[in-house]
Short mmCIF file of C-alpha atoms in Angstrom, two decimals:
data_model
loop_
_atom_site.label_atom_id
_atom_site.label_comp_id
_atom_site.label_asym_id
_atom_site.label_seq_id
_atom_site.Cartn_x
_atom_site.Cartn_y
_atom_site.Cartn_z
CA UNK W 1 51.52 142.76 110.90
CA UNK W 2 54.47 142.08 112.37
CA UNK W 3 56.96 139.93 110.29
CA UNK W 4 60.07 137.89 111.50
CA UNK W 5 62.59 135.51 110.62
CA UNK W 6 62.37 132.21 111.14
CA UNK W 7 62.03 131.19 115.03
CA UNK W 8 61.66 134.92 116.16
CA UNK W 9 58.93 135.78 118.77
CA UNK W 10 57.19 138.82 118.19
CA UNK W 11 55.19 140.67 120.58
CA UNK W 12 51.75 141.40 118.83
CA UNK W 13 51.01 145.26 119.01
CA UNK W 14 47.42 144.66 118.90
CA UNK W 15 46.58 143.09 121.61
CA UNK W 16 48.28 142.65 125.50
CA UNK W 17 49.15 138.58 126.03
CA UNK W 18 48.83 137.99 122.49
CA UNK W 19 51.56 136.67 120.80
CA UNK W 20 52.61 136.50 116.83
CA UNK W 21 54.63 133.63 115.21
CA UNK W 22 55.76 133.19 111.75
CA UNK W 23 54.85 130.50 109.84
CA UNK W 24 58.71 128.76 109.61
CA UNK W 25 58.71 125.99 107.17
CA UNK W 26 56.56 123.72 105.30
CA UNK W 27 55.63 120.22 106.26
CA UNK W 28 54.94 117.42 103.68
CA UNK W 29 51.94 115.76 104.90
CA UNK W 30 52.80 113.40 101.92
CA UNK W 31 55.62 111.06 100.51
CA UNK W 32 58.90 112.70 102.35
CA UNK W 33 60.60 112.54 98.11
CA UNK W 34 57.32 114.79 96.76
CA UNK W 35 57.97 117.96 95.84
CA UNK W 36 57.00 121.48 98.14
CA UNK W 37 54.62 123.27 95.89
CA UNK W 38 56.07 127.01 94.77
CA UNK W 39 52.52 128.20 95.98
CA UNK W 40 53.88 128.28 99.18
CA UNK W 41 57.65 130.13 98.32
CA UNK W 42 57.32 133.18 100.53
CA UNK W 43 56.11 132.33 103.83
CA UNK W 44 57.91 135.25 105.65
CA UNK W 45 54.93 136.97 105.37
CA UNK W 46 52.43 134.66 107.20
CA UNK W 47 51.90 134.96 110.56
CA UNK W 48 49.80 133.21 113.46
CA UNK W 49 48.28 135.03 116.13
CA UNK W 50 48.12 133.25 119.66
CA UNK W 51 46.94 134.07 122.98
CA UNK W 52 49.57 133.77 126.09
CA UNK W 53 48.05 130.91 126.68
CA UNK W 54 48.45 128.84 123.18
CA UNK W 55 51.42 129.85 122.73
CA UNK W 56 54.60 127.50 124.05
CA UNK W 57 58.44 128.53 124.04
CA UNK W 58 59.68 126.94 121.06
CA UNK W 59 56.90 126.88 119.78
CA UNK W 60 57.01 126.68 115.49
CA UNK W 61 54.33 127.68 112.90
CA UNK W 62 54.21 125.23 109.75
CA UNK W 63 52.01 125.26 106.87
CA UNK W 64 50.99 121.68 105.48
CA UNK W 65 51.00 120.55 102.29
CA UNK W 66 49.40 117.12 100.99
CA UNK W 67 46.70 114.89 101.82
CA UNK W 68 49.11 111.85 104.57
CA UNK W 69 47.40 113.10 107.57
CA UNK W 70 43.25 113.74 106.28
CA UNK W 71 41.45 110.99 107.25
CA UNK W 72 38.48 112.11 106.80
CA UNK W 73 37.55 113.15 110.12
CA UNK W 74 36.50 116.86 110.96
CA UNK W 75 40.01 116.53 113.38
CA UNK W 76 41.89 115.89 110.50
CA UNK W 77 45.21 118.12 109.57
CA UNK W 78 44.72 119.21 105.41
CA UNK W 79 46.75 120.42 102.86
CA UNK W 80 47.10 124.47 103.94
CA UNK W 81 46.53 124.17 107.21
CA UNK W 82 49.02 125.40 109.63
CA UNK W 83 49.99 123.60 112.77
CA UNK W 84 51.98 124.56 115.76
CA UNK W 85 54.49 122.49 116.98
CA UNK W 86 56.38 122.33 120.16
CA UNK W 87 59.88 122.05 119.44
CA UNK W 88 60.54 121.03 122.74
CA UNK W 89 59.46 117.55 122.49
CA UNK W 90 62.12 115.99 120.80
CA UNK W 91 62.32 112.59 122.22
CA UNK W 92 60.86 109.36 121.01
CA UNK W 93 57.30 109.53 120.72
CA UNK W 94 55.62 105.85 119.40
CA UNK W 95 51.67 106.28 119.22
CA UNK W 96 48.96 106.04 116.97
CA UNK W 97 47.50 109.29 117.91
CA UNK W 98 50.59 111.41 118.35
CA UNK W 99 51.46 113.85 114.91
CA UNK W 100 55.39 114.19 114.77
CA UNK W 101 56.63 116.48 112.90
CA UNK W 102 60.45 115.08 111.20
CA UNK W 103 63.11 116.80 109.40
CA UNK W 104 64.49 114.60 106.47
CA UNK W 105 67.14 115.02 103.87
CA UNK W 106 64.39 116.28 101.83
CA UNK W 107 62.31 118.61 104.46
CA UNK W 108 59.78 118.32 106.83
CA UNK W 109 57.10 115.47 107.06
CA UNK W 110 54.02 115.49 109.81
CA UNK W 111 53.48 111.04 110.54
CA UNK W 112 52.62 109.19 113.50
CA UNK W 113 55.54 107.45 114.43
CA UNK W 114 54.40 103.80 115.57
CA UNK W 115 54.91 99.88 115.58
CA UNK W 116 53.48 97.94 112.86
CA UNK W 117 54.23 94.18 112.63
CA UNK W 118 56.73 94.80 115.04
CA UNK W 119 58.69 97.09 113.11
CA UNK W 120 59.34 101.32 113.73
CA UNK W 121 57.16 103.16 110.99
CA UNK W 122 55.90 106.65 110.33
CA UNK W 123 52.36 105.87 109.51
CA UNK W 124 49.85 108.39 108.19
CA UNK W 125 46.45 108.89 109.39
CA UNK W 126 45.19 108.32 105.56
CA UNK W 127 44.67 104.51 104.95
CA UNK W 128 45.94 104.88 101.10
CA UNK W 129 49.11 106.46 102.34
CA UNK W 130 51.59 103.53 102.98
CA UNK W 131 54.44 103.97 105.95
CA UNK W 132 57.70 104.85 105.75
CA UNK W 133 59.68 102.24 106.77
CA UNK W 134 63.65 103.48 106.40
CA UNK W 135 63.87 105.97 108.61
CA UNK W 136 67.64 107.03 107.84
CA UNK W 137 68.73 110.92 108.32
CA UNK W 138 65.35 111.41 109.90
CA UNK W 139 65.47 113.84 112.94
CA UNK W 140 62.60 114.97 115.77
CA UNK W 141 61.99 118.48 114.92
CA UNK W 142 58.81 118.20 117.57
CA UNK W 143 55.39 117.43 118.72
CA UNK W 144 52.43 118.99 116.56
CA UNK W 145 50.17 120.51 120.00
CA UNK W 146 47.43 122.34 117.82
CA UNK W 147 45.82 123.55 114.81
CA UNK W 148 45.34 127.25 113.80
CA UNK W 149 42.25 127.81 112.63
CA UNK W 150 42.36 131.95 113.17
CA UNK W 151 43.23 134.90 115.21
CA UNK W 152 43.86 133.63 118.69
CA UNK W 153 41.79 130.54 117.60
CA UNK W 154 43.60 126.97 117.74
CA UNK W 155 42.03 123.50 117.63
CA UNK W 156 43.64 120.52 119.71
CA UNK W 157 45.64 117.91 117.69
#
């Protein structure tokens, strides 16, 4: 397979329209101070497969680790999944149903960014997960758009 550096398109050999992205960093689905697990040190290697159409410019591949964003539901984002985020939405995004994905001093984190008793929070879509209130250093990196679930095979997010 073909294998890139971070943020480097690759045209897939395989296949016409199909496209290949490395997976580019992981995202703490968890407390933004818990450590990445080594498990997932060399991610150069892992790619995603996406038709023309799934595929968005700017478009990142991240692999999730911890439990912040399972709640439960068959929709939910889990520990090893990898979700692809659009990089071009960088502005504010407030609601409940919107993943962000938000580069901290200490890496990624995937929250919902959102008001609760009328204060700015990243929330998580597990209930025993409590918000992050302070916000400081916190940066957009983008809008999570899907779930890769295989070859060419993405679920909506």
């Amino acid at each position: 397979m073909p294998v890139a550096p971070s943020g480097v398109f690759l045209p897939s050999r395989y296949a016409k329209n199909t496209r290949v992205l490395p997976v580019s960093g992981i995202v703490q689905a968890s407390r933004p101070d818990a450590p990445v697990d080594d498990y997932y040190a060399d991610l150069r290697q892992v790619v995603v497969t996406l038709t023309a159409s799934q595929y968005r410019p700017g478009a990142r591949a991240m692999l999730i680790t911890g439990d912040s964003m399972d709640d439960g539901t068959e929709c939910a984002i889990r520990s090893g999944d990898i979700v692809l985020v659009d990089t071009n939405i960088t502005y504010s995004i407030y609601s409940p149903h919107k993943i962000t994905v938000f580069e901290t001093p200490n890496g990624y984190v995937a929250k919902l960014r959102t008001v609760l008793n009328g204060k700015h929070v990243l929330a998580s879509l597990n209930p025993n997960v409590p918000p992050i209130r302070n916000m400081t250093g916190y940066k957009i990196v983008g809008s999570v758009y899907a779930k890769y679930v295989g070859a060419r095979q993405v679920e909506s997010v």
